[in-house]
Short mmCIF file of C-alpha atoms in Angstrom, two decimals:
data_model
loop_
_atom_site.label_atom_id
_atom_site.label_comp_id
_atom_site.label_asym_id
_atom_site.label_seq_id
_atom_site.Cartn_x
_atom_site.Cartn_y
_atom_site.Cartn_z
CA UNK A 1 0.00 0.00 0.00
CA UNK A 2 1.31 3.53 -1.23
CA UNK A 3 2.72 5.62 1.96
CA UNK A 4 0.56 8.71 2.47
CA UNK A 5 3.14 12.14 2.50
CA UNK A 6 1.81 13.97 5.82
CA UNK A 7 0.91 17.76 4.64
CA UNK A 8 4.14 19.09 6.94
CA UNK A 9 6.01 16.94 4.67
CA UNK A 10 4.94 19.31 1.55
CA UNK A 11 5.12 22.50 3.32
CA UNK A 12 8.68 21.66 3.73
CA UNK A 13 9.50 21.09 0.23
CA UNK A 14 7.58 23.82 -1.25
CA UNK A 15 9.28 26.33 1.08
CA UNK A 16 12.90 24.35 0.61
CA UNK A 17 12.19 24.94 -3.46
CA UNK A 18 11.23 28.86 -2.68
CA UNK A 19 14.08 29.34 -0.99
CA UNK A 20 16.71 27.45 -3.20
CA UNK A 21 15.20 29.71 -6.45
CA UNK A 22 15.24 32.93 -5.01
CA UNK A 23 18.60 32.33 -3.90
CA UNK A 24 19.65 31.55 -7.09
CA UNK A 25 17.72 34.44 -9.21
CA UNK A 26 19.39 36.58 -7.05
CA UNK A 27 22.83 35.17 -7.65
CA UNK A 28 21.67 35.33 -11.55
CA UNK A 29 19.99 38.95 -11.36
CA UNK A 30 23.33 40.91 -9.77
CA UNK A 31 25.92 38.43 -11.58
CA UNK A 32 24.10 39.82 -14.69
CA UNK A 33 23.81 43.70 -13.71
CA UNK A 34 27.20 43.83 -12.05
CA UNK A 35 29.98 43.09 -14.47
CA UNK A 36 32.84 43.05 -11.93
CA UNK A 37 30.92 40.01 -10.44
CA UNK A 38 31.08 37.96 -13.78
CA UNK A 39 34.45 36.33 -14.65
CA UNK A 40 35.32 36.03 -18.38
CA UNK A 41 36.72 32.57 -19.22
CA UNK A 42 38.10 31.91 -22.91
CA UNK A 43 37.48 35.60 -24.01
CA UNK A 44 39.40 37.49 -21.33
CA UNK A 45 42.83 36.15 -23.29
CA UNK A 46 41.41 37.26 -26.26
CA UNK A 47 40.32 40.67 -25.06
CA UNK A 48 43.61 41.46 -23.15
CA UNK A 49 45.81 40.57 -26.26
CA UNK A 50 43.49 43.32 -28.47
CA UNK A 51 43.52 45.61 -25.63
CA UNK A 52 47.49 45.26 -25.01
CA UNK A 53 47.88 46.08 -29.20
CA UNK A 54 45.36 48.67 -29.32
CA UNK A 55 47.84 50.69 -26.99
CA UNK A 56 51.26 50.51 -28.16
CA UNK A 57 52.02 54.94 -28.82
CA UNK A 58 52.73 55.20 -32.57
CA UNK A 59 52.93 58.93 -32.01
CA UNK A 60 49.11 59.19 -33.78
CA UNK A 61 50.97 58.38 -36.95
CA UNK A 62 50.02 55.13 -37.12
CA UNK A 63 48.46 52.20 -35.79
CA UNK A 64 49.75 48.41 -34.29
CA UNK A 65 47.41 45.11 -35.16
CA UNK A 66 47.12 41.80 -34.44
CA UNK A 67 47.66 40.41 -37.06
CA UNK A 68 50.53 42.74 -37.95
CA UNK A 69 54.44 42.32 -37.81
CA UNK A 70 55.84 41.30 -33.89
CA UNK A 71 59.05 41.79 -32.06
CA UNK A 72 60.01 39.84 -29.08
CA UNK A 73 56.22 39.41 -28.49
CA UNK A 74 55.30 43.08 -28.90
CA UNK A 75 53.15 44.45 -32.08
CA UNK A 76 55.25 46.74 -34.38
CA UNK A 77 53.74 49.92 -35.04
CA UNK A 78 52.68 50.28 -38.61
CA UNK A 79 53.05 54.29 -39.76
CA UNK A 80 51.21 56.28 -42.12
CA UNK A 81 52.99 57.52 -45.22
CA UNK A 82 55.67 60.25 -45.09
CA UNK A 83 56.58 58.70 -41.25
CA UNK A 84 58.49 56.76 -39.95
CA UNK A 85 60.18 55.21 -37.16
CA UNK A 86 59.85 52.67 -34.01
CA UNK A 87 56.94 55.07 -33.18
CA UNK A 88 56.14 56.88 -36.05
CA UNK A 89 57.01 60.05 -35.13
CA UNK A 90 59.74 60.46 -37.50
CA UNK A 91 58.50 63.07 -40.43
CA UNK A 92 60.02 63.21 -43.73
CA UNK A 93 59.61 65.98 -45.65
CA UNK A 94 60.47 65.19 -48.72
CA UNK A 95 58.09 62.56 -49.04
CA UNK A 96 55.17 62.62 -51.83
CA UNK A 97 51.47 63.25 -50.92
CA UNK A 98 49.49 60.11 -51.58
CA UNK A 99 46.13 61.64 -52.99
CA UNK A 100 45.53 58.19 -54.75
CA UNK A 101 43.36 55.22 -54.12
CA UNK A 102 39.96 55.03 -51.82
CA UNK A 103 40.66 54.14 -48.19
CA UNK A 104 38.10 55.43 -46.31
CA UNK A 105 40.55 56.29 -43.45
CA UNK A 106 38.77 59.62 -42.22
CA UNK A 107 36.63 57.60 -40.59
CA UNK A 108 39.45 55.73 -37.98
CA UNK A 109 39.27 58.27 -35.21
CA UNK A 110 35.26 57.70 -34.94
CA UNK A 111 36.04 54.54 -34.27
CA UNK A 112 38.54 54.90 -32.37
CA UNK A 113 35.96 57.42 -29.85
CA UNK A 114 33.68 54.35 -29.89
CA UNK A 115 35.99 51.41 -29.42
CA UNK A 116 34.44 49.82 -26.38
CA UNK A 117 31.18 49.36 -28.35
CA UNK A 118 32.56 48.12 -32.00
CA UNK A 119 35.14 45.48 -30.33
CA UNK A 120 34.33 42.11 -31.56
CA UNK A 121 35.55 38.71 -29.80
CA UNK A 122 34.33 35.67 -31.67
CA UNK A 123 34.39 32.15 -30.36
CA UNK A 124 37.04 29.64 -32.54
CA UNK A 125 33.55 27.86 -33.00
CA UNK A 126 31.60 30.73 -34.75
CA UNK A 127 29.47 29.78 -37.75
CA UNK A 128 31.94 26.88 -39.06
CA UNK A 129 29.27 25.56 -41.33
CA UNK A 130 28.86 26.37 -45.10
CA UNK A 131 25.58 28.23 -44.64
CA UNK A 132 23.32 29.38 -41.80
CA UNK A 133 20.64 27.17 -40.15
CA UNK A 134 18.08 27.82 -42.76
CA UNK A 135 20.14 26.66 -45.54
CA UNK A 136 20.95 30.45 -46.42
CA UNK A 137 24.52 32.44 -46.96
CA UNK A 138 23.17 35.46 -45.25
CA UNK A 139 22.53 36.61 -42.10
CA UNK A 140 18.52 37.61 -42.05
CA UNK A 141 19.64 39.82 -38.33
CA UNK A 142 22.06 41.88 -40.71
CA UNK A 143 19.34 41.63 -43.14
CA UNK A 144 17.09 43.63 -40.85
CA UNK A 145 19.41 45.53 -39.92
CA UNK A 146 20.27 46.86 -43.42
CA UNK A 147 16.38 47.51 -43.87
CA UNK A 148 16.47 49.81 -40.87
CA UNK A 149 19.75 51.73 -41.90
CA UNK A 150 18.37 52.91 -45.59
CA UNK A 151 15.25 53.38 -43.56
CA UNK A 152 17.64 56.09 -40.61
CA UNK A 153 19.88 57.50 -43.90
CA UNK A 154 16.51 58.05 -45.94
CA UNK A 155 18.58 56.56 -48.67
CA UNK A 156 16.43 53.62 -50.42
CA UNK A 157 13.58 52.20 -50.37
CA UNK A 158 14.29 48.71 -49.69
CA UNK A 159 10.80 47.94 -48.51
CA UNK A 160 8.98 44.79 -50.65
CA UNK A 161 12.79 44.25 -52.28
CA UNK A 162 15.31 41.59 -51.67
CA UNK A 163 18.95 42.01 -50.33
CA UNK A 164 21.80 39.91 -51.18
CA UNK A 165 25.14 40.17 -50.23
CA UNK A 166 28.37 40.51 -51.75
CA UNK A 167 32.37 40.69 -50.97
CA UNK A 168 32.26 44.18 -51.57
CA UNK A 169 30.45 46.30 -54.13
CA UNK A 170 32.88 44.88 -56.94
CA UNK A 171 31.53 40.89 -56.36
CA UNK A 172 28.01 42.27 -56.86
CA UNK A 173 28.69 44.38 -60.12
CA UNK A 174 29.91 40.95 -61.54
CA UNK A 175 26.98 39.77 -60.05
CA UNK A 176 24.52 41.83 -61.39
CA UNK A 177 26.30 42.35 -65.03
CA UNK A 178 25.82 38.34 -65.40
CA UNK A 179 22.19 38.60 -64.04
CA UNK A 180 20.56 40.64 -66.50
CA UNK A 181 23.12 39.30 -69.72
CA UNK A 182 20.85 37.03 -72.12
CA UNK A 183 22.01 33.28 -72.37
CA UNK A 184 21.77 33.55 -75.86
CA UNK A 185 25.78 34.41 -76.77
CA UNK A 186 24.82 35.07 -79.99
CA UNK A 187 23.46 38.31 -79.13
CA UNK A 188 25.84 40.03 -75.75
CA UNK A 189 24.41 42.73 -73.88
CA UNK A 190 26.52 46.17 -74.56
CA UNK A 191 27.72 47.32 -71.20
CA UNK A 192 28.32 51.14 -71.05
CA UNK A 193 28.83 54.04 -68.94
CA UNK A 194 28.95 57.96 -68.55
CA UNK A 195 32.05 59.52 -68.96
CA UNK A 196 33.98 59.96 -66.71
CA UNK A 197 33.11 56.12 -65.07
CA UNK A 198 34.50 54.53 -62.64
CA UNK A 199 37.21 52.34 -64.61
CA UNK A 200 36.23 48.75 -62.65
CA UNK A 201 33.58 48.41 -64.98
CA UNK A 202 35.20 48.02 -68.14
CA UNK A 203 38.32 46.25 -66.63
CA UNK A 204 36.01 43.67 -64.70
CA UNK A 205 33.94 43.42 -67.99
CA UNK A 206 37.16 42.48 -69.96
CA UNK A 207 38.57 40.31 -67.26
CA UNK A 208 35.68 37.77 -67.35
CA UNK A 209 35.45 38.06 -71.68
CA UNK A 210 32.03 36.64 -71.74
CA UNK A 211 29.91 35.78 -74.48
CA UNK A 212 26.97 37.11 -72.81
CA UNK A 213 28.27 40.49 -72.58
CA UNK A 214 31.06 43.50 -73.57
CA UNK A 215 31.82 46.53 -72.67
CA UNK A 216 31.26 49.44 -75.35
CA UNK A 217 32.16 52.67 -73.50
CA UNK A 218 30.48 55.35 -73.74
CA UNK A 219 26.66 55.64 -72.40
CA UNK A 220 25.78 58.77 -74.44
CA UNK A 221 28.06 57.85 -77.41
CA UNK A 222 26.21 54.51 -77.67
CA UNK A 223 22.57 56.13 -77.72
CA UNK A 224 23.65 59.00 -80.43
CA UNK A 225 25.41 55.84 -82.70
CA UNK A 226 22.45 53.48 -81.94
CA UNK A 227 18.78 52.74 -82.79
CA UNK A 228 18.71 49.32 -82.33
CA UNK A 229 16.24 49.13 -79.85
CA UNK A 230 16.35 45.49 -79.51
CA UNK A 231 20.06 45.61 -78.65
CA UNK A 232 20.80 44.63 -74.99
CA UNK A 233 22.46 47.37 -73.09
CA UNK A 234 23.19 47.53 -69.34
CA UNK A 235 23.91 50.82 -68.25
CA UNK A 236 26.36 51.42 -64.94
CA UNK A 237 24.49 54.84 -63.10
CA UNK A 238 26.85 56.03 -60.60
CA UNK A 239 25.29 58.60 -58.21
CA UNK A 240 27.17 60.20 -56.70
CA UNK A 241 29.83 59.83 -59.50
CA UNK A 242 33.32 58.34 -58.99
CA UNK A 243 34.92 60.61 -59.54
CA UNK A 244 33.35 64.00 -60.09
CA UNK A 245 30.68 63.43 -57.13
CA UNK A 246 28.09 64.43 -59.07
CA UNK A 247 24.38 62.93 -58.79
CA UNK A 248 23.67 61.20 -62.42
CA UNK A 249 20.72 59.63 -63.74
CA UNK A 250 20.40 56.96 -66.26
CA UNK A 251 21.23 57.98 -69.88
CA UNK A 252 19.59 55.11 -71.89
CA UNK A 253 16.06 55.00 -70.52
CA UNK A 254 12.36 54.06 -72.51
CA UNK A 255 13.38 50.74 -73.88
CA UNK A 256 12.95 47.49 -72.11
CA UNK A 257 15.72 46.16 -73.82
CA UNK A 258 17.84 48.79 -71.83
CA UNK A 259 18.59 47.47 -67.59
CA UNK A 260 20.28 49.79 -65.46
CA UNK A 261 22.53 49.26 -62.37
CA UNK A 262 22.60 51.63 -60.02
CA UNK A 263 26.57 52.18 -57.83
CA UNK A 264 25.31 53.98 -54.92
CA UNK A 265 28.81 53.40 -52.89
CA UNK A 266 28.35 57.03 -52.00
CA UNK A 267 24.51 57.91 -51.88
CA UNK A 268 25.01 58.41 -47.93
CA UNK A 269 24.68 61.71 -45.98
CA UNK A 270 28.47 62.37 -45.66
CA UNK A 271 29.06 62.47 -49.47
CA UNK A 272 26.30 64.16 -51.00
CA UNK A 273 23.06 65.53 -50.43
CA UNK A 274 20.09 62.65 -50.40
CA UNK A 275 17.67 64.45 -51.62
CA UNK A 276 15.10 61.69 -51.99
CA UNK A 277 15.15 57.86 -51.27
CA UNK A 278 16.72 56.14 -54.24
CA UNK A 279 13.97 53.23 -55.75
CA UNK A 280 16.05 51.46 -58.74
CA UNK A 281 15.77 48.06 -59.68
CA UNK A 282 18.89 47.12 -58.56
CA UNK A 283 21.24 49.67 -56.52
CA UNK A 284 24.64 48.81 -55.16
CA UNK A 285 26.12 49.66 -51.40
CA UNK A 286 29.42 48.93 -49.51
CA UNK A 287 30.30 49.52 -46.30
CA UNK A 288 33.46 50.47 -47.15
CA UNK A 289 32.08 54.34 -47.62
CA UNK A 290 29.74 53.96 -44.98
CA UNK A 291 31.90 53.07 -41.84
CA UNK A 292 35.30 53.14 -43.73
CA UNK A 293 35.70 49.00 -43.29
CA UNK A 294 36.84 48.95 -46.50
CA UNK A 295 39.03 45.78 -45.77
CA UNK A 296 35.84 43.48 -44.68
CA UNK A 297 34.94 43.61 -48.14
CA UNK A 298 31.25 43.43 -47.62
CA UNK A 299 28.50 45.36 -49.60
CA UNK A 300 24.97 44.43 -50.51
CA UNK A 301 22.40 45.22 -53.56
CA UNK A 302 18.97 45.93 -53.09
CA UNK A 303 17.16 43.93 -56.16
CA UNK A 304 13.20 44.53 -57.29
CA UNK A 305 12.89 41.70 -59.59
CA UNK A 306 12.93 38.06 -58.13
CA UNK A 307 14.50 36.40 -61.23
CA UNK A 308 17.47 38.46 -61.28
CA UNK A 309 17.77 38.36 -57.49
CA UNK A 310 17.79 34.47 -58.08
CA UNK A 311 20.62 34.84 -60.87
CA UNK A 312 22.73 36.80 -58.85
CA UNK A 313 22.24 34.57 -55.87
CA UNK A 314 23.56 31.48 -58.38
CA UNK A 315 26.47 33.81 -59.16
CA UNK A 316 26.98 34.24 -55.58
CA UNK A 317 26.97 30.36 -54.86
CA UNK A 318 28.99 29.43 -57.93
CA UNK A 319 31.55 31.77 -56.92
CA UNK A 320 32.23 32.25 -53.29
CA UNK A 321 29.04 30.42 -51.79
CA UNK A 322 28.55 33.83 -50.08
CA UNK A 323 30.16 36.45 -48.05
CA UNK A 324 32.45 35.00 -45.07
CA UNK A 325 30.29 34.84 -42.02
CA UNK A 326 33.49 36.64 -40.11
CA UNK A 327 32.95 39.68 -42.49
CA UNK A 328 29.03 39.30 -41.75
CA UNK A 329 29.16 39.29 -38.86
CA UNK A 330 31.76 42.50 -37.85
CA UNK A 331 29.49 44.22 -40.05
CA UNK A 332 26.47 43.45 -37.88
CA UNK A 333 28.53 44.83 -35.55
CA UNK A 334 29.34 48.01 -37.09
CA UNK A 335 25.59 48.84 -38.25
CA UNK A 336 24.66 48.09 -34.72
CA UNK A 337 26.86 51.46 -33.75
CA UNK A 338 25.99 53.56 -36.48
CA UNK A 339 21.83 52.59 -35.52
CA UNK A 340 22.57 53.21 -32.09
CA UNK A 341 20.29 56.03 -30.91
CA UNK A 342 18.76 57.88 -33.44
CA UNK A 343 21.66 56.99 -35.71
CA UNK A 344 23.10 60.34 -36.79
CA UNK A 345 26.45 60.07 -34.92
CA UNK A 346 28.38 58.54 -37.94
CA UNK A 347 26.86 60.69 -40.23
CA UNK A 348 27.20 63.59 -38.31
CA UNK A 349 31.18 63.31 -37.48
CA UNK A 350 31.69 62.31 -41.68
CA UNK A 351 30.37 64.80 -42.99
CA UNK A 352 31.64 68.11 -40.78
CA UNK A 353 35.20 66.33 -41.73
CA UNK A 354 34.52 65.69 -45.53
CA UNK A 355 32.88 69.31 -45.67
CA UNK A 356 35.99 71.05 -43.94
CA UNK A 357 38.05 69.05 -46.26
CA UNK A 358 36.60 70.19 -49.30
CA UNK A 359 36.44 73.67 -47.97
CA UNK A 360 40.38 74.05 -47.35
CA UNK A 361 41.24 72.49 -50.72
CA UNK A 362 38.34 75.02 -52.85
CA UNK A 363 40.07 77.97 -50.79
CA UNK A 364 43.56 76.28 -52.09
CA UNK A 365 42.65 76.03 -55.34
CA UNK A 366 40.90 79.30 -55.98
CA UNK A 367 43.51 81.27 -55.59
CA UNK A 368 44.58 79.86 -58.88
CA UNK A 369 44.61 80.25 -62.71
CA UNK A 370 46.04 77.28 -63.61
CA UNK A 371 44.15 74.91 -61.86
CA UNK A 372 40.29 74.26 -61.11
CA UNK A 373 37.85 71.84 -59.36
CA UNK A 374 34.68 70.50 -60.21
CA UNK A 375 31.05 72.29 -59.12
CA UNK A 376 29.31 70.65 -57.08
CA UNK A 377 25.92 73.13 -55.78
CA UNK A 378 24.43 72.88 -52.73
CA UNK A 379 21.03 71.42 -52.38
CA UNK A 380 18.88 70.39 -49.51
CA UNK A 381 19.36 66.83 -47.62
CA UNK A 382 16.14 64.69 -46.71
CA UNK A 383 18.38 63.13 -44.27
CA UNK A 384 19.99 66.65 -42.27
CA UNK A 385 16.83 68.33 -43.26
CA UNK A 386 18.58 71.37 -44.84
CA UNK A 387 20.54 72.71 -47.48
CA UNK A 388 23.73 71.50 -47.22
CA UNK A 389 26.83 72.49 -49.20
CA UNK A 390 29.00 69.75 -51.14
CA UNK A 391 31.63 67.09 -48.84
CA UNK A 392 32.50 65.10 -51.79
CA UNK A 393 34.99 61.87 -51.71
CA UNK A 394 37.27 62.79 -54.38
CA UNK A 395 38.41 66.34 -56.14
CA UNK A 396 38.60 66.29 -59.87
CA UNK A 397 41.03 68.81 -60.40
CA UNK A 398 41.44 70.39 -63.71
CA UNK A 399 44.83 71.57 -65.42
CA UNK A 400 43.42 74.78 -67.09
CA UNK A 401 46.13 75.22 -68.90
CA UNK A 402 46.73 74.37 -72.73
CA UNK A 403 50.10 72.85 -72.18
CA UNK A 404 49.63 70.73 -69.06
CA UNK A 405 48.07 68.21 -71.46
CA UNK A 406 49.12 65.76 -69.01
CA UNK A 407 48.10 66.92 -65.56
CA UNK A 408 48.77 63.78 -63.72
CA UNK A 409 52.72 64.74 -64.59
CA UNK A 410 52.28 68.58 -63.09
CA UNK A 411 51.05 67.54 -60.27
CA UNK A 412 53.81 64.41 -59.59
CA UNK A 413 56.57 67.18 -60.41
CA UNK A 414 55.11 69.11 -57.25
CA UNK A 415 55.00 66.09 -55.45
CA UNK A 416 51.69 64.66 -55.73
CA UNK A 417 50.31 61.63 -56.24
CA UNK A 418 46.47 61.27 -58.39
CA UNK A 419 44.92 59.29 -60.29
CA UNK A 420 44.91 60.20 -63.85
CA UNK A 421 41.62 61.26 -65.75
CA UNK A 422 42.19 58.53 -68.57
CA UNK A 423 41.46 55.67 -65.79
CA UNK A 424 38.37 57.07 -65.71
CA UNK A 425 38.05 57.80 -69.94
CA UNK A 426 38.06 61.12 -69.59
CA UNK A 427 41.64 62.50 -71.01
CA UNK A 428 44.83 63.22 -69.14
CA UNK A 429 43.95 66.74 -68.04
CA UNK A 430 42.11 65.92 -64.94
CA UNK A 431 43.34 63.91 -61.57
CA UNK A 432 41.49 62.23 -59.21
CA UNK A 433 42.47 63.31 -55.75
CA UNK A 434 41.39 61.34 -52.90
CA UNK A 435 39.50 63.44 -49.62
CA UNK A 436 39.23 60.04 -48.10
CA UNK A 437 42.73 58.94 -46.62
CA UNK A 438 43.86 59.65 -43.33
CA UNK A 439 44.38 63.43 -41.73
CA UNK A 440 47.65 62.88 -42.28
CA UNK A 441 47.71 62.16 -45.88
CA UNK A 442 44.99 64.94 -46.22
CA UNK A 443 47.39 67.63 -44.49
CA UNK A 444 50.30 67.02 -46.60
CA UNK A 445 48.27 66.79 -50.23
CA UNK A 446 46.91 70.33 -48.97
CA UNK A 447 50.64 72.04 -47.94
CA UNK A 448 51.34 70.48 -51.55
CA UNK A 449 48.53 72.35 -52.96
CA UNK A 450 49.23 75.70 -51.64
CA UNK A 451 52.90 75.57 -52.15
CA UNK A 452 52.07 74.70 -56.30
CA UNK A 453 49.69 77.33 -56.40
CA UNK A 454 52.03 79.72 -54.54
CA UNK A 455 54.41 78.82 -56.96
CA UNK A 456 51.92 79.60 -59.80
CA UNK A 457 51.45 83.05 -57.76
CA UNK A 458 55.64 83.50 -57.91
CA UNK A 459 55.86 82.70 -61.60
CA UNK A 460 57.91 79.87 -61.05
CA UNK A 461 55.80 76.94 -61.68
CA UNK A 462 57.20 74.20 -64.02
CA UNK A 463 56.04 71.23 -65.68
CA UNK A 464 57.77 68.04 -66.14
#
């Protein structure tokens, strides 16, 4: 016969249990609000390393990494051009200003304000599979993410569109080039551009020598010499342009044989004006120009149409089976910071240092007769919900002069580096001159500026 538990007996137990959970919410509650309280385990070796390399003194000249060069078990600074030395603080004056290329490096002391809050440990264990749990290559909490940041910038409409990923904004041009090509070789698609273009898109074009598609230059040169209106044509739209910064517009439009791709790399608030939510069929972004990660080499298209979403997620499997899920997920990361609050911070701090930067080299270069920059007007931002003058990423300077034919040479004799206007098809008297690099790089191009024009002023300019 079953032994009857006295009610005494249950009391016990009940108040036992009571006791033995409070005790331990309470453990749980302040182990969880006090952080001095929780011990870190396999992260704290982790954490101390990037903590221990984030502050070896390279004079603010440069910058130590993990994964950079040690000696006797301590990181080596690495120094920003024209310095030099165990700590970086040697200068040399001699050195050329590096106005070429894109790093985003304006952008490192942000981060560097908000370091606690982008750090990043990740488990030896993180996402080791192919794809995610749903069979996927993206991250859909990124995904939302994304959604929410066009939705803070006022920058796309993304809304009832699909997202997929890429290793950068160059993967997804490939990407989107092959989606919209016709399988039928016997009749390529005619890739073109205005001039002056960013030059990736006819050297990526060539690279891959499909039969699908070729490159044939010029946008507005191809619709004066054309009436084919059967032809396929995809048209690269780069707003803002790389690398006069202005805001273009599709040349080729009214056909349905004629698909556009829009390169918004620089459609955010720090580069140019937004003065209405872009709503292509297929626009291009990379986080390179938005937090200045240019070396996680992630970006992402917004895409209307499911069939070429689907062809450019085939591309995407066939050749990298998606983005790394290390690069996915420090940009998660990142977007998290930039979101945080009512997500003007970033924007905020990029454009007062891109709009100063422009401002110093147009007072430079005014002063000048021999030299110009492009025109960019001011125009009112949806995002800063003003007018707001230009803070573009690059200066397309201008030799004015009917002998510099080649400007790129004037400007090396003074000791400045550019990138020469027939990169971009447009002829060898304009340079590209990056506003994005580092305030050291920016500095020097600008004391090399004033001391050509001043040299202009004297009389004694030369060419090479």
């Amino acid at each position: 016969m079953a032994r009857i538990q006295s009610p005494d007996h249950f009391a016990l137990c009940l108040v036992f249990s009571l006791v033995l959970n409070f005790y331990f919410c309470t453990k749980l509650y302040f182990s969880g609000c006090n952080v001095n309280n929780y011990q870190l385990s396999w992260s704290q070796r982790a954490a101390e390393e990037a903590e221990a390399v984030a502050s070896v003194d390279c004079s603010g000249h440069g910058k130590a990494y993990l994964d950079g060069h040690f000696v006797d078990g301590k990181a080596v600074c690495e120094c920003n051009s024209c310095f030099g030395g165990p700590d970086c603080s040697q200068f040399f004056p001699g050195c050329v200003a590096d106005a070429d290329g894109g790093d985003p490096l304006f952008l490192e002391p942000f981060w560097i304000h908000h370091a606690a809050s982008s750090a990043l440990v990740v488990a030896g264990w993180h996402r080791m599979s192919y794809v995610f749990n749903d069979h996927s290559f993206i991250s859909h909490e990124l995904e939302k993410q994304i959604h929410k940041l066009h939705s803070v910038a006022k920058n796309a409409v993304t809304e009832g569109k699909y997202i997929i990923f890429g290793a950068g904004s160059t993967q997804l041009i490939s990407a989107a080039v092959y989606a919209l090509s016709p399988d039928n070789s016997s009749s390529p698609a005619r890739v073109v551009a205005s001039i002056p273009y960013y030059p990736i898109y006819q050297i990526q074009t060539d690279f891959f020598n499909s039969v699908n598609f070729e490159f044939q230059g010029d946008a507005s040169l191809w619709k004066t010499n054309n009436s084919d209106s059967s032809t396929n044509v995809i048209e690269f739209v780069t707003s803002p342009n790389n690398p006069d910064g202005q805001l273009k517009k599709a040349v080729l439009q009214g056909s349905s044989s004629v698909k556009a791709i829009h390169d918004h790399a620089y459609y955010w608030p720090h580069f140019t004006a937004i003065p209405a939510p872009a709503d292509e069929d297929i626009m291009i972004f990379t986080i390179s120009k938005l937090t200045g990660h240019a070396g996680s080499r992630f970006g992402w298209a917004v895409v209307k149409d499911e069939a070429v979403y689907q062809r450019m997620v085939w591309y995407m499997t066939l050749s990298s089976m998606g983005v790394s899920r290390d690069a996915q997920l420090r940009a998660l990361k990142l977007l998290k910071v930039v979101l945080k609050g009512d997500g003007r911070r970033i924007f905020d701090y990029a454009y007062n240092t891109m709009s100063k930067r422009w401002e110093k080299l147009s007072r430079a270069v005014s002063k000048s007769k021999r030299y110009s920059l492009q025109e960019i007007p001011s125009q009112y931002c949806n995002f800063f919900k003003k007018v707001r003058g230009p803070s573009p990423a690059y200066a397309w300077l201008k030799c004015e002069r009917e002998e510099d034919e080649d400007c790129t040479a004037v400007l090396k004799a003074a000791k400045i580096i550019g990138r020469s206007g027939s990169k971009f098809s447009a002829g060898n008297r304009n340079v590209r001159l990056s506003l994005l690099k580092s305030q050291d790089d920016f500095e020097l191009m600008l004391h090399r500026i004033y001391d050509l024009v001043h040299s202009e002023e004297d009389g004694s300019s030369k060419t090479m």
